[in-house]
mmCIF file of C-alpha atoms and ligand atoms in Angstrom:
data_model
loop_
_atom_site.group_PDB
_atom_site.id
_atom_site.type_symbol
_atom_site.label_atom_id
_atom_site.label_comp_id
_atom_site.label_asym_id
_atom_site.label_seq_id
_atom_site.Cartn_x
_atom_site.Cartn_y
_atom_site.Cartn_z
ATOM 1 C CA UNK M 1 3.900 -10.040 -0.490
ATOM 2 C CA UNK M 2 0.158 -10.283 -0.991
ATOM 3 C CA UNK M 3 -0.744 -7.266 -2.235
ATOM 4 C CA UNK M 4 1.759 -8.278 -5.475
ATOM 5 C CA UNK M 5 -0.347 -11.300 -6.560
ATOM 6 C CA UNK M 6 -3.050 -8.811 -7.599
ATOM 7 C CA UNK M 7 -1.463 -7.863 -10.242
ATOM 8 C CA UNK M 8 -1.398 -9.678 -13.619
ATOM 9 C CA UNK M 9 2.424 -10.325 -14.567
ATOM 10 C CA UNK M 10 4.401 -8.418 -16.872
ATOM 11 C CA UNK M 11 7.139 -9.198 -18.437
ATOM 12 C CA UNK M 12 9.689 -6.405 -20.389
ATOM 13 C CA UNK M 13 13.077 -5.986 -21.906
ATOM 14 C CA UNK M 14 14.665 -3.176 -21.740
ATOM 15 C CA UNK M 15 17.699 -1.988 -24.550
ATOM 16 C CA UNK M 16 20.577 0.756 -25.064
ATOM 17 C CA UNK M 17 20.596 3.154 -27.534
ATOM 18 C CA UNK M 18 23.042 1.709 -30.235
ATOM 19 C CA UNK M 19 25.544 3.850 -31.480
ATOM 20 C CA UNK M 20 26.606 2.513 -34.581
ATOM 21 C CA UNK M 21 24.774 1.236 -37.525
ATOM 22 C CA UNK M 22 26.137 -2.294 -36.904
ATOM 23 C CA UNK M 23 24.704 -1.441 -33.380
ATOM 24 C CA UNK M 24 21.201 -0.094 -34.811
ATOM 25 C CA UNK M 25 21.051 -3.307 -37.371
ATOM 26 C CA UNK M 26 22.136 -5.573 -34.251
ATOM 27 C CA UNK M 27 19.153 -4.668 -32.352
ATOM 28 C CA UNK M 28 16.489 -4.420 -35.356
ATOM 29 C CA UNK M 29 17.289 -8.852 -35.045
ATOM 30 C CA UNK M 30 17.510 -8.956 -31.489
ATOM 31 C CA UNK M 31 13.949 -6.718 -30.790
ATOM 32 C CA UNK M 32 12.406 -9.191 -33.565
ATOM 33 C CA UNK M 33 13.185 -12.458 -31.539
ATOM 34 C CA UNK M 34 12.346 -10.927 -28.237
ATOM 35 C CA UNK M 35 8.937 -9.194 -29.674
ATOM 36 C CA UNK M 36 8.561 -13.044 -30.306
ATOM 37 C CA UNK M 37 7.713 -13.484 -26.237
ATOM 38 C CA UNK M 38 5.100 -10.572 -26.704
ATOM 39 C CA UNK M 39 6.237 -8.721 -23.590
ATOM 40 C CA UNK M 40 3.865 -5.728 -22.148
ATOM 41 C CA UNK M 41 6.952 -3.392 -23.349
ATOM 42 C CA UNK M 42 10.330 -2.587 -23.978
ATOM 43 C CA UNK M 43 12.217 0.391 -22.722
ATOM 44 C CA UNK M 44 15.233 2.188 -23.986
ATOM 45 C CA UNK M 45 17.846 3.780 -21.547
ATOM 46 C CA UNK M 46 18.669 7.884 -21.749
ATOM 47 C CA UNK M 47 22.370 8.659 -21.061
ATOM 48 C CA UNK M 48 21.727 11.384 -17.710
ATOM 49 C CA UNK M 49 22.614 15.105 -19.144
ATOM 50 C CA UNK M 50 20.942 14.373 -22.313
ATOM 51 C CA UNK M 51 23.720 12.679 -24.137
ATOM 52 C CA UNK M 52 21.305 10.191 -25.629
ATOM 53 C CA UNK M 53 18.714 12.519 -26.120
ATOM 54 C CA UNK M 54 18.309 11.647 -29.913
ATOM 55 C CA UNK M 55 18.927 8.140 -30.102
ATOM 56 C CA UNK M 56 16.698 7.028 -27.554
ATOM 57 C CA UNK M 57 14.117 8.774 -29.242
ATOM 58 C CA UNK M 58 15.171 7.425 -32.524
ATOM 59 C CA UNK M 59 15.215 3.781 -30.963
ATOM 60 C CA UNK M 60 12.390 3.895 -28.818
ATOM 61 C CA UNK M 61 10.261 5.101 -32.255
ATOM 62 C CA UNK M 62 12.308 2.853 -34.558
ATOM 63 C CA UNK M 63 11.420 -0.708 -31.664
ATOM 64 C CA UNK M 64 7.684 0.764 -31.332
ATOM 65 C CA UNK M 65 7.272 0.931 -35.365
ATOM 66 C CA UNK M 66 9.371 -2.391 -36.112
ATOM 67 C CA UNK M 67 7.906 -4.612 -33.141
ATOM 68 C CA UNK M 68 4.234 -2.966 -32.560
ATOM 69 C CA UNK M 69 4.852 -3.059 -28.907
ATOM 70 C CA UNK M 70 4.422 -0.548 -26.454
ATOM 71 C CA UNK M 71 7.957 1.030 -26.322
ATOM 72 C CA UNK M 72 9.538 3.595 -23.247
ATOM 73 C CA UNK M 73 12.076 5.698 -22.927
ATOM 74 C CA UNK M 74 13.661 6.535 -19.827
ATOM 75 C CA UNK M 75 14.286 9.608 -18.661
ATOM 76 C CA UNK M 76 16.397 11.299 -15.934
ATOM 77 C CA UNK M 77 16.169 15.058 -14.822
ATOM 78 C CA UNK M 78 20.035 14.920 -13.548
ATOM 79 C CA UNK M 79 21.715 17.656 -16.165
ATOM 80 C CA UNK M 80 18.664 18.597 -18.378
ATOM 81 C CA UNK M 81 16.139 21.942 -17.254
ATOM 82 C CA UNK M 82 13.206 21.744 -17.513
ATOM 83 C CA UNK M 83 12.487 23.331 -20.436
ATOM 84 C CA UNK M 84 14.585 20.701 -22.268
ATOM 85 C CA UNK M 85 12.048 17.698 -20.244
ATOM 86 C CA UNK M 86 8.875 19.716 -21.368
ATOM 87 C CA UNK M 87 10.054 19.588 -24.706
ATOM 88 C CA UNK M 88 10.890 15.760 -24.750
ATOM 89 C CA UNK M 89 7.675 15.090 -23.201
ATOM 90 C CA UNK M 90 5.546 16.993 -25.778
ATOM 91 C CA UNK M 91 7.486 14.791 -28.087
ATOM 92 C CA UNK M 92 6.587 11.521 -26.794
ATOM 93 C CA UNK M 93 3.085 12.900 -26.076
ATOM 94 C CA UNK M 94 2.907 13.637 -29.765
ATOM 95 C CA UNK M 95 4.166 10.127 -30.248
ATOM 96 C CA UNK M 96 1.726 8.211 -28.749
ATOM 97 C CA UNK M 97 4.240 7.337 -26.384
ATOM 98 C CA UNK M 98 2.644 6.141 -23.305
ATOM 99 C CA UNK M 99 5.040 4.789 -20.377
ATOM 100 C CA UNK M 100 7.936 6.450 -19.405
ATOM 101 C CA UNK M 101 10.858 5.422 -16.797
ATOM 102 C CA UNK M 102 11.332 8.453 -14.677
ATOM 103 C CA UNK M 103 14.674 8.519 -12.926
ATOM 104 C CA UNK M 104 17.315 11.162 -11.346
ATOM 105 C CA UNK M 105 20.480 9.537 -13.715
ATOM 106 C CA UNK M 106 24.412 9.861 -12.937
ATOM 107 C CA UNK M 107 25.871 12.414 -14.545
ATOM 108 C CA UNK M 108 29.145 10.299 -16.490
ATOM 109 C CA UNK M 109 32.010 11.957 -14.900
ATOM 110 C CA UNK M 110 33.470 15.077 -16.778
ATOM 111 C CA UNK M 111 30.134 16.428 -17.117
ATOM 112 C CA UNK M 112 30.564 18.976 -14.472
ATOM 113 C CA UNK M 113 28.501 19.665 -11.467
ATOM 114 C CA UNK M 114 25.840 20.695 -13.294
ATOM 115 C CA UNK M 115 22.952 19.323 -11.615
ATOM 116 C CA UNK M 116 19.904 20.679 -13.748
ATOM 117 C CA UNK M 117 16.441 22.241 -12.112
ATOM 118 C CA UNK M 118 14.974 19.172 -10.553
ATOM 119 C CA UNK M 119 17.509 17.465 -7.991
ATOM 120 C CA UNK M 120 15.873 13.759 -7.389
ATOM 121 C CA UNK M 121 13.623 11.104 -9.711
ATOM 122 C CA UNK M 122 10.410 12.480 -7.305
ATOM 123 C CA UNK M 123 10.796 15.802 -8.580
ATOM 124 C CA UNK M 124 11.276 14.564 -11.804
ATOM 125 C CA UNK M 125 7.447 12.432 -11.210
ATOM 126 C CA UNK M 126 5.669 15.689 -9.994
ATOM 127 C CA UNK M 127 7.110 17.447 -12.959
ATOM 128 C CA UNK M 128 5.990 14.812 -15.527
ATOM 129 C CA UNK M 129 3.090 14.573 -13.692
ATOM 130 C CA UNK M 130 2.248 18.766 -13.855
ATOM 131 C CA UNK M 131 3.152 19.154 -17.643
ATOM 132 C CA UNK M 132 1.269 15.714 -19.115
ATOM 133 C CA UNK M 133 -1.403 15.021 -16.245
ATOM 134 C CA UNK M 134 -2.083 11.191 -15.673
ATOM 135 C CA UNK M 135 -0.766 10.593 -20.046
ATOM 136 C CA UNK M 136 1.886 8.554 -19.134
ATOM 137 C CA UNK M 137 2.460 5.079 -16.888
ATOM 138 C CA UNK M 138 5.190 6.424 -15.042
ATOM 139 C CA UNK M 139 7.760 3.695 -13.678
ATOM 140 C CA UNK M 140 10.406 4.914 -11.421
ATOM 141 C CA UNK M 141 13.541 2.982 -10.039
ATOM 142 C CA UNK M 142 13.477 0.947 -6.549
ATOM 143 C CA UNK M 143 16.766 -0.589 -4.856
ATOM 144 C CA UNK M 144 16.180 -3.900 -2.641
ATOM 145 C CA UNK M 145 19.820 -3.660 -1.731
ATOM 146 C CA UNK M 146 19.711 -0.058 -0.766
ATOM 147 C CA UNK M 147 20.726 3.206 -3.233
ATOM 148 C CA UNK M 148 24.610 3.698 -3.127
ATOM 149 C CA UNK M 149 24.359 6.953 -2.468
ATOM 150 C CA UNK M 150 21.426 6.970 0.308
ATOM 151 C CA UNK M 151 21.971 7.484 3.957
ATOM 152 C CA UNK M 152 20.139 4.408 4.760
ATOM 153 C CA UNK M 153 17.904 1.836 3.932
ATOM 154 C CA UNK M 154 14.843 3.987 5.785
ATOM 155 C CA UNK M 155 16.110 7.338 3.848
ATOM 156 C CA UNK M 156 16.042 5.246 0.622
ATOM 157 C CA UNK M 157 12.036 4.063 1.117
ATOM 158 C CA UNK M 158 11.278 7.446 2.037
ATOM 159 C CA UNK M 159 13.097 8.491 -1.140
ATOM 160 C CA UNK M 160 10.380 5.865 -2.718
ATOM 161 C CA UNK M 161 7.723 6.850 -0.902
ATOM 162 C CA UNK M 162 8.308 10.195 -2.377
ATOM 163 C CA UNK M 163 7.934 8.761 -5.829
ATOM 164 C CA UNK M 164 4.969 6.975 -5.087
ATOM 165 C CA UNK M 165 3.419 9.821 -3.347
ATOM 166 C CA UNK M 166 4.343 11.608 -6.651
ATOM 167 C CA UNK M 167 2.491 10.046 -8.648
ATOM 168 C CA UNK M 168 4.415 6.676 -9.901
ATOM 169 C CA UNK M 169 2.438 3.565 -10.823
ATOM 170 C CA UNK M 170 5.101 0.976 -10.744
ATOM 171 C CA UNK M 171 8.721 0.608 -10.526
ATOM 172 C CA UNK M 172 11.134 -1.884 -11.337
ATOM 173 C CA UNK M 173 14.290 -2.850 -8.948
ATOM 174 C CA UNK M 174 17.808 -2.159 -9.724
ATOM 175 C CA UNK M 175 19.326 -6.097 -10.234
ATOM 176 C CA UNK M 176 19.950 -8.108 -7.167
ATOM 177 C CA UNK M 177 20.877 -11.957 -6.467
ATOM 178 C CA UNK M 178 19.694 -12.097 -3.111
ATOM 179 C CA UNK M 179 15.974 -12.758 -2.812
ATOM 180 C CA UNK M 180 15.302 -12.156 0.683
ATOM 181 C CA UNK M 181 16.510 -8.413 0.057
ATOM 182 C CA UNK M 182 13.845 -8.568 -2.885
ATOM 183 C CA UNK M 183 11.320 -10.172 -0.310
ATOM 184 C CA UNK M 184 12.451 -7.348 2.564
ATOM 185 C CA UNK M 185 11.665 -4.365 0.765
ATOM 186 C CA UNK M 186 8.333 -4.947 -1.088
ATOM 187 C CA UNK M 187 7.354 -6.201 2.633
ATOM 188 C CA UNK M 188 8.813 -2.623 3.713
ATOM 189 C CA UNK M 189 7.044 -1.067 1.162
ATOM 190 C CA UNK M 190 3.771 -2.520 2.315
ATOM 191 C CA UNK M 191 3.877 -1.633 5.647
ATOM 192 C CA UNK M 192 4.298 1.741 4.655
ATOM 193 C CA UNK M 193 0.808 1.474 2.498
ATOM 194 C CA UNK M 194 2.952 1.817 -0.459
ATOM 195 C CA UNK M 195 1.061 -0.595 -2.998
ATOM 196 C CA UNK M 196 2.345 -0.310 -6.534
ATOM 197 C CA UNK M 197 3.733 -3.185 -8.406
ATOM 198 C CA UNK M 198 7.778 -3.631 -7.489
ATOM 199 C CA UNK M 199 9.102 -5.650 -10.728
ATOM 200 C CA UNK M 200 12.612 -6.981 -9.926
ATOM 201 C CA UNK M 201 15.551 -6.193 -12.443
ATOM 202 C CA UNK M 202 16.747 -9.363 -14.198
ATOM 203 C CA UNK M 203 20.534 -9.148 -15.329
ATOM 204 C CA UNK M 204 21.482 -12.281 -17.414
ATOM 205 C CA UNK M 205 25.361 -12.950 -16.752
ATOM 206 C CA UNK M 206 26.919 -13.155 -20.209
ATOM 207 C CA UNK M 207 31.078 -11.751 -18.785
ATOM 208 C CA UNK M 208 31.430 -12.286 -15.120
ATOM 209 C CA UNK M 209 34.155 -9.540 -15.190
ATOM 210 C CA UNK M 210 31.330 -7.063 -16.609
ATOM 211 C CA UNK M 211 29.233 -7.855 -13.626
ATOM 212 C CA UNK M 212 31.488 -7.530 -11.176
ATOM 213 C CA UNK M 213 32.666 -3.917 -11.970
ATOM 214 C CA UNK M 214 29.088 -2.835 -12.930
ATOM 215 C CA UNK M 215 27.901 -4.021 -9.487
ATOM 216 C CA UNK M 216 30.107 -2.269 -7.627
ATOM 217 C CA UNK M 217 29.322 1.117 -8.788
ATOM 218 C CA UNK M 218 25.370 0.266 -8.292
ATOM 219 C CA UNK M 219 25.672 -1.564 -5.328
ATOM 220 C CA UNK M 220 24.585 -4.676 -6.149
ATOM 221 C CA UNK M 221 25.965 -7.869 -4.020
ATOM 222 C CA UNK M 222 27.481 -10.361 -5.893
ATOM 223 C CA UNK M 223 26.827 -13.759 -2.745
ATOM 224 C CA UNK M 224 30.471 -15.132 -2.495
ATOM 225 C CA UNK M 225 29.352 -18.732 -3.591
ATOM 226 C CA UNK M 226 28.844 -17.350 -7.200
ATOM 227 C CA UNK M 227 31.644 -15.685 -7.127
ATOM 228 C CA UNK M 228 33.768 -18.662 -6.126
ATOM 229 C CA UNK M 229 31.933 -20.522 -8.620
ATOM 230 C CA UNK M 230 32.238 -17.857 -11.357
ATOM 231 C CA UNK M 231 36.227 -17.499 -10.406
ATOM 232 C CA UNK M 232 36.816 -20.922 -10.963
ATOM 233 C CA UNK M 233 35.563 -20.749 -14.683
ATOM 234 C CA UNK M 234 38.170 -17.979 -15.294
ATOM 235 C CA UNK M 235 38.923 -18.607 -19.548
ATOM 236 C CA UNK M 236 35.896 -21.125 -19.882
ATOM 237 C CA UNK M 237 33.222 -18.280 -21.286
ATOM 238 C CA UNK M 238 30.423 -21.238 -21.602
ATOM 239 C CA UNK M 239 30.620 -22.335 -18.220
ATOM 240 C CA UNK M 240 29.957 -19.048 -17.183
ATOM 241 C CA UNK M 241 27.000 -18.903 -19.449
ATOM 242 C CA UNK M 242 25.763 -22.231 -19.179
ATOM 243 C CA UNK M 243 26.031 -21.338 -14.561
ATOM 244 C CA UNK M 244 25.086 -17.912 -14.930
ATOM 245 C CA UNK M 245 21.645 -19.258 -17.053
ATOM 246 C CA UNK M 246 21.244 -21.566 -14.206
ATOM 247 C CA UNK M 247 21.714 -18.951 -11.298
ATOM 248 C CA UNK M 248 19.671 -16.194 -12.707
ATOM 249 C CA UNK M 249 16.670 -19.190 -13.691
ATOM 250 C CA UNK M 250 16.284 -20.525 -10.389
ATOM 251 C CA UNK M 251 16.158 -16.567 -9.067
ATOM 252 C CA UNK M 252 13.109 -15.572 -11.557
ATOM 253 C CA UNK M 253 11.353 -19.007 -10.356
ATOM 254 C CA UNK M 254 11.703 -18.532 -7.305
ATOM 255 C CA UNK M 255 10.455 -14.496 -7.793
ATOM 256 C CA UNK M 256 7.256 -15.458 -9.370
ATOM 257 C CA UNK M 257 7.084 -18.239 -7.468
ATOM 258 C CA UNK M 258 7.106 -16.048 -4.148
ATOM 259 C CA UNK M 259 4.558 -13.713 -5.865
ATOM 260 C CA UNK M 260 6.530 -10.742 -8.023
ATOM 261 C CA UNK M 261 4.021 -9.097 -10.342
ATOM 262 C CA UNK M 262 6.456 -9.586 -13.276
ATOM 263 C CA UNK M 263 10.427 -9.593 -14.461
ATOM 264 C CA UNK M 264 12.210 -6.919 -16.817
ATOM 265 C CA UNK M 265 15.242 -8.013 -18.048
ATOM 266 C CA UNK M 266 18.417 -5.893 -18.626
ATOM 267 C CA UNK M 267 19.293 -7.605 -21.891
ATOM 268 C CA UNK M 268 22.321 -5.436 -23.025
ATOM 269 C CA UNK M 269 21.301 -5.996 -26.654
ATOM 270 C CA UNK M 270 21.433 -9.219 -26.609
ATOM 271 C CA UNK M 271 18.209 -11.907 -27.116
ATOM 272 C CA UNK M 272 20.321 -15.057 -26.371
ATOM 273 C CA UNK M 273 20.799 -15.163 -22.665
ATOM 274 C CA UNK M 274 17.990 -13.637 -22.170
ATOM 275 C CA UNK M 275 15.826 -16.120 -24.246
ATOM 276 C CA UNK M 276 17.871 -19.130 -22.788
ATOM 277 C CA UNK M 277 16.286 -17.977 -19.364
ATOM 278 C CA UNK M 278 12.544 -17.225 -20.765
ATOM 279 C CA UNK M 279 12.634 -20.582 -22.040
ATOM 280 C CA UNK M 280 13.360 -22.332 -19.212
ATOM 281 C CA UNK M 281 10.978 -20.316 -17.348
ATOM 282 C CA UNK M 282 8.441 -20.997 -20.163
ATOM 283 C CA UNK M 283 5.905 -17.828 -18.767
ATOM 284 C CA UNK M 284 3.770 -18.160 -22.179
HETATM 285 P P1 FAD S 1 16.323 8.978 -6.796
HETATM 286 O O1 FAD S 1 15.102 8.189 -6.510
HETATM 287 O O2 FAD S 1 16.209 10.450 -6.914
HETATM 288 O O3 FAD S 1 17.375 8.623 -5.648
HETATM 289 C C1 FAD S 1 18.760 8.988 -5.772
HETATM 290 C C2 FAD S 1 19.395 9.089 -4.388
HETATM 291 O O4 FAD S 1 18.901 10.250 -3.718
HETATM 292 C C3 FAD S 1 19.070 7.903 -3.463
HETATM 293 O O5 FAD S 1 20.198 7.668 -2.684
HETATM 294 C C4 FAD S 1 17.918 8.426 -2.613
HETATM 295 O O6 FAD S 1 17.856 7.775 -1.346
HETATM 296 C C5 FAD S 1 18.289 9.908 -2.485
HETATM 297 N N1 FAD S 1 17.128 10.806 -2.342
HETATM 298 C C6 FAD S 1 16.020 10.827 -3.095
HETATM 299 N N2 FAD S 1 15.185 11.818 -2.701
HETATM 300 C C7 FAD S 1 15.806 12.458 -1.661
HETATM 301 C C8 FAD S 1 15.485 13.572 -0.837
HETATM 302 N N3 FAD S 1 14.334 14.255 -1.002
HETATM 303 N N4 FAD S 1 16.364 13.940 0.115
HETATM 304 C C9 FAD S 1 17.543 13.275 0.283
HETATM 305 N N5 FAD S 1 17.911 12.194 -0.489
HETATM 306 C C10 FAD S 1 17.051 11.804 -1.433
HETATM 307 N N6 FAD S 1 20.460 5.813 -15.194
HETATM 308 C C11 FAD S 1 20.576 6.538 -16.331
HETATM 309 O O7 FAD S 1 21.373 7.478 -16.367
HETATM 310 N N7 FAD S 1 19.833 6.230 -17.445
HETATM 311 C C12 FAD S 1 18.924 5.234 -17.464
HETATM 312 O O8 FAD S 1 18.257 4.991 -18.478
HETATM 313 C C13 FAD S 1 18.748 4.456 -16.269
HETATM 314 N N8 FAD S 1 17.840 3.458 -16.203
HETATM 315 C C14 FAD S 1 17.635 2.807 -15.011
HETATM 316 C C15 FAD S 1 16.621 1.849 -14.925
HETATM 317 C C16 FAD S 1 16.380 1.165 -13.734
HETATM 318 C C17 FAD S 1 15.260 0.159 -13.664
HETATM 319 C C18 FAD S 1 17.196 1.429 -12.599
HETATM 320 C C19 FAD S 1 16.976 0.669 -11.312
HETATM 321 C C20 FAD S 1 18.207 2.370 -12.668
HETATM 322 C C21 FAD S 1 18.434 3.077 -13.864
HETATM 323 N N9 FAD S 1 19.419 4.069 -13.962
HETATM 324 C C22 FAD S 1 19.560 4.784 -15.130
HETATM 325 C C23 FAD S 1 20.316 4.360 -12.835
HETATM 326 C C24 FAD S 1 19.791 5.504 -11.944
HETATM 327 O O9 FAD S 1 19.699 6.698 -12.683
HETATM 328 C C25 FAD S 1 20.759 5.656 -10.780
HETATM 329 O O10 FAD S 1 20.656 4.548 -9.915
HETATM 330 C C26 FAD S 1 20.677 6.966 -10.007
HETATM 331 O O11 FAD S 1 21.824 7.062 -9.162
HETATM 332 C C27 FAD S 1 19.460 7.105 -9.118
HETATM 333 O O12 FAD S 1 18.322 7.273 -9.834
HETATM 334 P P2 FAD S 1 16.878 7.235 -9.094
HETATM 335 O O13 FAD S 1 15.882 7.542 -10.126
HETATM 336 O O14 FAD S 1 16.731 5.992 -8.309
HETATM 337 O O15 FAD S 1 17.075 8.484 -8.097
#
């Protein structure tokens, strides 16, 4: 893990693209309080086969004006040509947008098989990488607890390596509770030379039922003592908040602690859990 203390921390947060004006008024509040904690960025999610394509630009130009902080979009290459990318990209570029989050995406079912030109997130890097040169701080995704869909965990960090090799300068994990599996791959990573900052995903529990579906379709391992925990606060919403703030604490202290270069939290639109954890951290 020593080649991670190098690196001065960062902190992010990253947001949906609302769909309703309740939505879009929601998250004018919530980007105010967080843009409170003056994090390095935000970043705003792109629905794969472009069916945010509008409203993550509107968002990430609507958080970047409100908030004066560095704002990106993701963007996945799963579904769009590359036409379609080159003309986002001149957009952003004409933005002054400067960081994107370059990704493959899942195509939500009843989309087709329509796969689009460029078939994984490394293709997607080179591409960025051969329309905009070295414009853009490209962050791609990494998986401590292995991608679902990869044959195994060596095919997976040779699907990173790929990224890297690409030309990515960072990447931040999918979200995990178990640390070691944190701790296994950025020492993986290293001893394949691959030396860019690994920031690990931070998902706040706010409904345990939420969690438990989500991380089954992205693989994420839910340790059985929370769950046992979690199942015995079944109709008592604050316990799960007030344990889940507790749990997901003592992981980001022990991840700086053990030397991450930073946290991004998945805040689903909302500041309070988030905050609740930031302040008990108390990073600055
Ligand atoms: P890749 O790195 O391309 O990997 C996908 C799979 O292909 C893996 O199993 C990998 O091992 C395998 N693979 C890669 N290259 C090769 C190769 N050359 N040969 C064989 N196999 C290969 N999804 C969205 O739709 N929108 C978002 O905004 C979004 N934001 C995200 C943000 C973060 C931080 C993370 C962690 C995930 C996000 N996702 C998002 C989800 C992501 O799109 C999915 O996890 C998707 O299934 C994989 O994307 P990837 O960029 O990791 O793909």
């Amino acid at each position: 893990m020593n080649s991670q203390t190098q690196y001065d921390k960062r902190y992010s947060f990253e947001f949906f693209p609302p769909k309703t004006d309740a939505g879009v008024e929601k998250l004018k509040r919530v980007q105010q309080e967080l843009a409170a904690k003056s994090p390095s960025f935000f970043s705003v999610t792109y629905g794969a086969g472009g069916s945010t394509r509008d409203r993550t630009f509107q968002t990430v130009t609507q958080v970047k004006q409100n908030t004066g902080i560095s704002t990106a979009p993701h963007l996945s290459c799963v579904g769009d040509s590359k036409s379609q990318l080159g003309e986002i990209l001149q957009q952003y570029v004409s933005n002054g947008i400067e960081r994107i989050v370059a990704l493959r995406g899942d195509l939500p079912s009843g989309m087709g098989a329509s796969i689009g030109e460029l078939k994984y997130a490394s293709d997607l890097v080179a591409f960025i990488r051969e329309q905009t040169g070295d414009h853009f701080h490209l962050e791609v995704a990494a998986y401590p607890e292995m991608h679902p869909q990869a044959k195994s965990m060596n095919a997976d960090l040779d699907a990173f390596r790929a990224k890297v090799e690409a030309g990515a300068n960072s990447a931040i994990t999918q979200y995990f509770f178990n640390i070691d599996a944190y701790k296994f791959f950025v020492d993986s990573c290293e001893k394949r030379g691959l030396d860019i900052p690994v920031v690990p995903g931070i998902m706040p529990i706010i409904n345990y039922e939420n969690l438990v579906r989500f991380s089954q379709m992205c693989g994420a391992e839910i340790p059985r003592w929370i769950r046992v925990r979690m199942e015995s606060y079944s109709g008592d919403p604050t316990s799960v908040l007030q344990f889940g703030e507790e749990v997901i604490t003592s992981l980001c202290q022990s991840l700086l602690e053990m030397g991450a270069p930073g946290l991004h939290f998945y805040t689903m639109n909302q500041s309070a859990p988030t905050l609740a954890i930031w302040d008990n951290l108390d990073p600055g």
